[in-house]
PDB file of C-alpha atoms in Angstrom:
ATOM      1  CA  MET A  92       6.361  14.747 -20.114  1.00 53.00           C
ATOM      2  CA  THR A  93       3.923  15.706 -17.360  1.00 75.00           C
ATOM      3  CA  GLU A  94       2.215  12.249 -16.867  1.00 81.00           C
ATOM      4  CA  LYS A  95      -1.324  13.925 -17.644  1.00 84.00           C
ATOM      5  CA  TRP A  96      -2.738  10.477 -18.919  1.00 84.00           C
ATOM      6  CA  SER A  97      -6.308  11.595 -18.449  1.00 81.00           C
ATOM      7  CA  ASP A  98      -5.639  14.396 -20.753  1.00 82.00           C
ATOM      8  CA  ALA A  99      -3.837  11.966 -23.180  1.00 86.00           C
ATOM      9  CA  GLU A 100      -6.787   9.995 -23.290  1.00 83.00           C
ATOM     10  CA  THR A 101      -9.266  12.692 -24.360  1.00 84.00           C
ATOM     11  CA  ILE A 102      -6.622  13.945 -27.044  1.00 87.00           C
ATOM     12  CA  TYR A 103      -6.351  10.459 -28.626  1.00 86.00           C
ATOM     13  CA  ARG A 104     -10.237   9.809 -28.324  1.00 86.00           C
ATOM     14  CA  GLU A 105     -10.803  13.247 -30.458  1.00 85.00           C
ATOM     15  CA  VAL A 106      -8.358  11.985 -32.770  1.00 85.00           C
ATOM     16  CA  LEU A 107     -10.114   8.647 -33.189  1.00 83.00           C
ATOM     17  CA  LYS A 108     -13.396  10.273 -33.703  1.00 87.00           C
ATOM     18  CA  ARG A 109     -11.933  12.072 -36.916  1.00 87.00           C
ATOM     19  CA  GLU A 110      -9.775   9.236 -37.887  1.00 85.00           C
ATOM     20  CA  PRO A 111     -10.952   6.046 -36.700  1.00 86.00           C
ATOM     21  CA  ARG A 112      -8.041   4.063 -38.395  1.00 85.00           C
ATOM     22  CA  ALA A 113      -5.303   6.161 -37.005  1.00 87.00           C
ATOM     23  CA  ALA A 114      -2.842   3.281 -35.353  1.00 89.00           C
ATOM     24  CA  PHE A 115      -1.110   5.673 -33.302  1.00 91.00           C
ATOM     25  CA  ALA A 116      -3.975   7.225 -31.785  1.00 88.00           C
ATOM     26  CA  ARG A 117      -5.089   3.800 -31.032  1.00 86.00           C
ATOM     27  CA  GLN A 118      -1.873   2.655 -29.640  1.00 89.00           C
ATOM     28  CA  GLY A 119      -1.707   5.925 -27.692  1.00 86.00           C
ATOM     29  CA  LEU A 120      -5.122   5.511 -26.162  1.00 87.00           C
ATOM     30  CA  GLU A 121      -4.321   2.111 -24.940  1.00 88.00           C
ATOM     31  CA  LYS A 122      -1.304   3.391 -23.254  1.00 86.00           C
ATOM     32  CA  ALA A 123      -2.646   6.416 -21.760  1.00 86.00           C
ATOM     33  CA  SER A 124      -5.707   4.406 -20.380  1.00 87.00           C
ATOM     34  CA  HIS A 125      -3.274   2.024 -18.762  1.00 87.00           C
ATOM     35  CA  ARG A 126      -1.249   4.608 -17.244  1.00 87.00           C
ATOM     36  CA  ALA A 127      -4.217   6.541 -15.930  1.00 88.00           C
ATOM     37  CA  ARG A 128      -5.835   3.424 -14.575  1.00 90.00           C
ATOM     38  CA  LEU A 129      -2.483   2.773 -12.837  1.00 90.00           C
ATOM     39  CA  HIS A 130      -2.283   6.047 -11.118  1.00 91.00           C
ATOM     40  CA  GLN A 131      -5.736   5.805 -10.032  1.00 91.00           C
ATOM     41  CA  GLN A 132      -5.048   2.085  -8.417  1.00 94.00           C
ATOM     42  CA  LEU A 133      -1.774   3.609  -6.793  1.00 94.00           C
ATOM     43  CA  ASP A 134      -3.751   6.665  -5.577  1.00 94.00           C
ATOM     44  CA  HIS A 135      -6.621   4.504  -4.217  1.00 94.00           C
ATOM     45  CA  TYR A 136      -4.069   3.124  -1.697  1.00 95.00           C
ATOM     46  CA  LEU A 137      -1.999   6.283  -1.311  1.00 95.00           C
ATOM     47  CA  GLN A 138      -4.913   8.265  -0.210  1.00 95.00           C
ATOM     48  CA  ASP A 139      -5.816   6.032   2.463  1.00 93.00           C
ATOM     49  CA  PRO A 140      -2.789   4.176   3.674  1.00 91.00           C
ATOM     50  CA  GLU A 141      -4.212   2.527   6.406  1.00 90.00           C
ATOM     51  CA  ARG A 142      -6.080   0.363   3.843  1.00 90.00           C
ATOM     52  CA  VAL A 143      -3.182  -1.948   3.292  1.00 92.00           C
ATOM     53  CA  TYR A 144      -3.515  -2.797   6.957  1.00 91.00           C
ATOM     54  CA  SER A 145      -6.064  -5.443   6.064  1.00 88.00           C
ATOM     55  CA  SER A 146      -4.947  -8.705   4.574  1.00 85.00           C
ATOM     56  CA  GLU A 147      -6.882  -8.820   1.340  1.00 91.00           C
ATOM     57  CA  PRO A 148      -6.372  -5.032   0.355  1.00 93.00           C
ATOM     58  CA  LEU A 149      -2.456  -5.758   1.062  1.00 93.00           C
ATOM     59  CA  ALA A 150      -2.632  -8.684  -1.020  1.00 92.00           C
ATOM     60  CA  ASN A 151      -4.118  -6.652  -3.876  1.00 94.00           C
ATOM     61  CA  ALA A 152      -1.515  -3.659  -3.354  1.00 95.00           C
ATOM     62  CA  GLU A 153       1.115  -6.346  -3.635  1.00 94.00           C
ATOM     63  CA  LYS A 154      -0.269  -7.504  -6.848  1.00 94.00           C
ATOM     64  CA  LEU A 155      -0.606  -3.943  -8.253  1.00 93.00           C
ATOM     65  CA  LEU A 156       2.977  -3.398  -7.300  1.00 93.00           C
ATOM     66  CA  ALA A 157       4.159  -6.868  -9.162  1.00 90.00           C
ATOM     67  CA  ALA A 158       1.949  -5.761 -12.320  1.00 87.00           C
ATOM     68  CA  ALA A 159       3.485  -2.266 -12.178  1.00 84.00           C
ATOM     69  CA  SER A 160       6.827  -3.632 -12.610  1.00 73.00           C
ATOM     70  CA  GLU A 161       9.440  -1.003 -13.539  1.00 77.00           C
ATOM     71  CA  PRO A 162       8.066   2.256 -14.861  1.00 75.00           C
ATOM     72  CA  PRO A 163       9.911   3.832 -17.965  1.00 74.00           C
ATOM     73  CA  PRO A 164      12.163   6.652 -17.452  1.00 77.00           C
ATOM     74  CA  GLY A 165      10.648   9.807 -17.958  1.00 82.00           C
ATOM     75  CA  GLU A 166       7.877   9.116 -15.392  1.00 86.00           C
ATOM     76  CA  PRO A 167       8.945  10.321 -12.285  1.00 88.00           C
ATOM     77  CA  LEU A 168       5.190  10.870 -10.746  1.00 89.00           C
ATOM     78  CA  LEU A 169       4.570   7.040 -11.464  1.00 90.00           C
ATOM     79  CA  VAL A 170       8.132   6.119  -9.899  1.00 90.00           C
ATOM     80  CA  GLU A 171       7.288   8.042  -6.923  1.00 91.00           C
ATOM     81  CA  LYS A 172       3.813   6.559  -6.295  1.00 92.00           C
ATOM     82  CA  ILE A 173       5.531   3.015  -6.610  1.00 93.00           C
ATOM     83  CA  GLU A 174       7.954   3.633  -4.124  1.00 92.00           C
ATOM     84  CA  ARG A 175       5.648   5.175  -1.596  1.00 94.00           C
ATOM     85  CA  LEU A 176       3.237   2.127  -2.093  1.00 96.00           C
ATOM     86  CA  LYS A 177       6.109  -0.328  -1.740  1.00 94.00           C
ATOM     87  CA  ALA A 178       7.089   1.452   1.609  1.00 94.00           C
ATOM     88  CA  LEU A 179       3.557   1.219   3.024  1.00 94.00           C
ATOM     89  CA  VAL A 180       3.272  -2.453   2.042  1.00 95.00           C
ATOM     90  CA  THR A 181       6.704  -3.165   3.755  1.00 94.00           C
ATOM     91  CA  GLN A 182       5.602  -1.322   6.789  1.00 93.00           C
ATOM     92  CA  ALA A 183       2.412  -2.911   6.855  1.00 94.00           C
ATOM     93  CA  ARG A 184       4.270  -6.433   7.315  1.00 93.00           C
ATOM     94  CA  ILE A 185       6.332  -5.394  10.061  1.00 94.00           C
ATOM     95  CA  PRO A 186       4.795  -6.623  13.391  1.00 94.00           C
ATOM     96  CA  VAL A 187       4.698  -4.334  16.796  1.00 95.00           C
ATOM     97  CA  ALA A 188       5.116  -5.724  20.149  1.00 96.00           C
ATOM     98  CA  VAL A 189       1.791  -5.386  22.144  1.00 96.00           C
ATOM     99  CA  THR A 190       1.446  -6.593  25.793  1.00 97.00           C
ATOM    100  CA  LEU A 191      -2.188  -7.492  26.895  1.00 97.00           C
ATOM    101  CA  GLU A 192      -2.496  -7.433  30.476  1.00 97.00           C
ATOM    102  CA  SER A 193      -5.595  -8.921  32.655  1.00 97.00           C
ATOM    103  CA  ASP A 194      -6.490 -10.268  35.874  1.00 96.00           C
ATOM    104  CA  GLY A 195      -5.953 -13.917  35.488  1.00 96.00           C
ATOM    105  CA  GLN A 196      -9.860 -14.498  35.486  1.00 97.00           C
ATOM    106  CA  THR A 197     -10.978 -12.887  32.377  1.00 97.00           C
ATOM    107  CA  ARG A 198     -10.916 -14.816  29.088  1.00 98.00           C
ATOM    108  CA  VAL A 199      -9.307 -12.883  26.350  1.00 98.00           C
ATOM    109  CA  SER A 200      -9.595 -13.097  22.591  1.00 97.00           C
ATOM    110  CA  VAL A 201      -8.513 -10.989  19.914  1.00 97.00           C
ATOM    111  CA  TYR A 202     -10.664 -11.017  16.612  1.00 94.00           C
ATOM    112  CA  HIS A 203      -8.745 -12.461  13.669  1.00 90.00           C
ATOM    113  CA  VAL A 204      -6.000 -13.475  15.934  1.00 94.00           C
ATOM    114  CA  GLY A 205      -7.508 -16.016  18.209  1.00 95.00           C
ATOM    115  CA  ASN A 206      -8.634 -17.222  21.813  1.00 97.00           C
ATOM    116  CA  LEU A 207      -5.678 -16.055  24.124  1.00 97.00           C
ATOM    117  CA  GLY A 208      -7.499 -17.884  27.151  1.00 96.00           C
ATOM    118  CA  VAL A 209      -6.919 -16.279  30.774  1.00 97.00           C
ATOM    119  CA  PHE A 210      -3.687 -14.757  32.007  1.00 97.00           C
ATOM    120  CA  ILE A 211      -1.930 -11.748  34.036  1.00 97.00           C
ATOM    121  CA  ASP A 212      -0.016 -10.651  30.952  1.00 96.00           C
ATOM    122  CA  HIS A 213       0.404 -11.829  27.466  1.00 97.00           C
ATOM    123  CA  GLN A 214       2.919 -10.796  25.016  1.00 97.00           C
ATOM    124  CA  LEU A 215       2.287 -10.982  21.059  1.00 95.00           C
ATOM    125  CA  GLU A 216       3.190  -9.190  17.952  1.00 95.00           C
ATOM    126  CA  LEU A 217       0.541  -7.641  15.410  1.00 95.00           C
ATOM    127  CA  THR A 218       0.934  -6.356  12.221  1.00 94.00           C
ATOM    128  CA  PRO A 219      -0.695  -2.771  11.839  1.00 94.00           C
ATOM    129  CA  GLY A 220      -4.092  -2.509  11.701  1.00 92.00           C
ATOM    130  CA  THR A 221      -7.230  -2.328  14.169  1.00 92.00           C
ATOM    131  CA  TYR A 222      -8.145  -5.217  16.318  1.00 95.00           C
ATOM    132  CA  THR A 223     -11.102  -5.773  18.527  1.00 97.00           C
ATOM    133  CA  VAL A 224     -10.014  -7.444  21.857  1.00 98.00           C
ATOM    134  CA  VAL A 225     -12.900  -9.046  23.958  1.00 98.00           C
ATOM    135  CA  GLY A 226     -12.667 -10.101  27.601  1.00 98.00           C
ATOM    136  CA  SER A 227     -15.373 -12.236  28.988  1.00 98.00           C
ATOM    137  CA  ARG A 228     -15.802 -13.718  32.469  1.00 97.00           C
ATOM    138  CA  ALA A 229     -18.864 -15.473  33.985  1.00 96.00           C
ATOM    139  CA  GLY A 230     -21.247 -13.290  36.061  1.00 96.00           C
ATOM    140  CA  TYR A 231     -19.468 -10.278  34.571  1.00 97.00           C
ATOM    141  CA  ARG A 232     -20.411  -7.687  31.819  1.00 97.00           C
ATOM    142  CA  ASP A 233     -18.155  -8.406  28.752  1.00 97.00           C
ATOM    143  CA  VAL A 234     -15.518  -5.844  27.793  1.00 98.00           C
ATOM    144  CA  ARG A 235     -14.727  -4.990  24.310  1.00 98.00           C
ATOM    145  CA  LYS A 236     -11.705  -2.791  23.457  1.00 98.00           C
ATOM    146  CA  THR A 237     -10.309  -1.493  20.053  1.00 96.00           C
ATOM    147  CA  LEU A 238      -6.411  -1.713  19.587  1.00 95.00           C
ATOM    148  CA  THR A 239      -4.983   0.254  16.855  1.00 93.00           C
ATOM    149  CA  VAL A 240      -1.402  -0.855  15.729  1.00 94.00           C
ATOM    150  CA  ARG A 241       0.365   1.710  13.817  1.00 92.00           C
ATOM    151  CA  PRO A 242       3.475   0.798  11.810  1.00 91.00           C
ATOM    152  CA  GLY A 243       6.707   1.513  13.598  1.00 85.00           C
ATOM    153  CA  SER A 244       4.938   2.603  16.927  1.00 86.00           C
ATOM    154  CA  SER A 245       6.739   1.504  20.227  1.00 89.00           C
ATOM    155  CA  PRO A 246       5.400  -1.454  22.001  1.00 91.00           C
ATOM    156  CA  LEU A 247       1.770  -1.137  23.068  1.00 94.00           C
ATOM    157  CA  SER A 248       0.058  -2.133  26.025  1.00 96.00           C
ATOM    158  CA  LEU A 249      -3.541  -2.808  26.721  1.00 97.00           C
ATOM    159  CA  ASP A 250      -5.514  -3.728  30.031  1.00 97.00           C
ATOM    160  CA  ILE A 251      -8.540  -6.054  29.380  1.00 97.00           C
ATOM    161  CA  ARG A 252     -10.586  -7.097  32.317  1.00 96.00           C
ATOM    162  CA  CYS A 253     -14.215  -7.752  33.322  1.00 97.00           C
ATOM    163  CA  GLU A 254     -14.969  -6.045  36.598  1.00 95.00           C
ATOM    164  CA  GLU A 255     -18.692  -5.015  36.382  1.00 95.00           C
ATOM    165  CA  PRO A 256     -20.810  -7.950  37.930  1.00 95.00           C
ATOM    166  CA  ILE A 257     -24.035  -8.391  36.518  1.00 91.00           C
TER     167      ILE A 257
END
């Protein structure tokens, strides 16, 4: 089997146009449509792996994997896509060590993580994704930096301090 589910859908629809009561075509169309939709949903994540670095898409990817269950033998392409998405989801859950460095006077916060306060250096672990780190200090211009955490990356370091007086 070549797993060309969209082609199979087209064929079953043609059969049903000619013979609307053909049970095999109705059943075949239902299966082909389900499989085509499953491949499309898997491709949605596999074509942009960073999508699973956000909590809601990650939860949706996990639901998709649970619904996909075990593909039947003879569908190696489906098996491969499911395994790739499982690996992405696993990697997206593994935190990476991050060190934030500051001047002991700048108040630092990381969006979607929390206010970290004032410090010289602060250690934390972040799951893969893109974070906005903001520094603020009375009488100084706020600083905003983007921190991108990739799965499996070595420990990261980011310096955040307000140095430009207003």
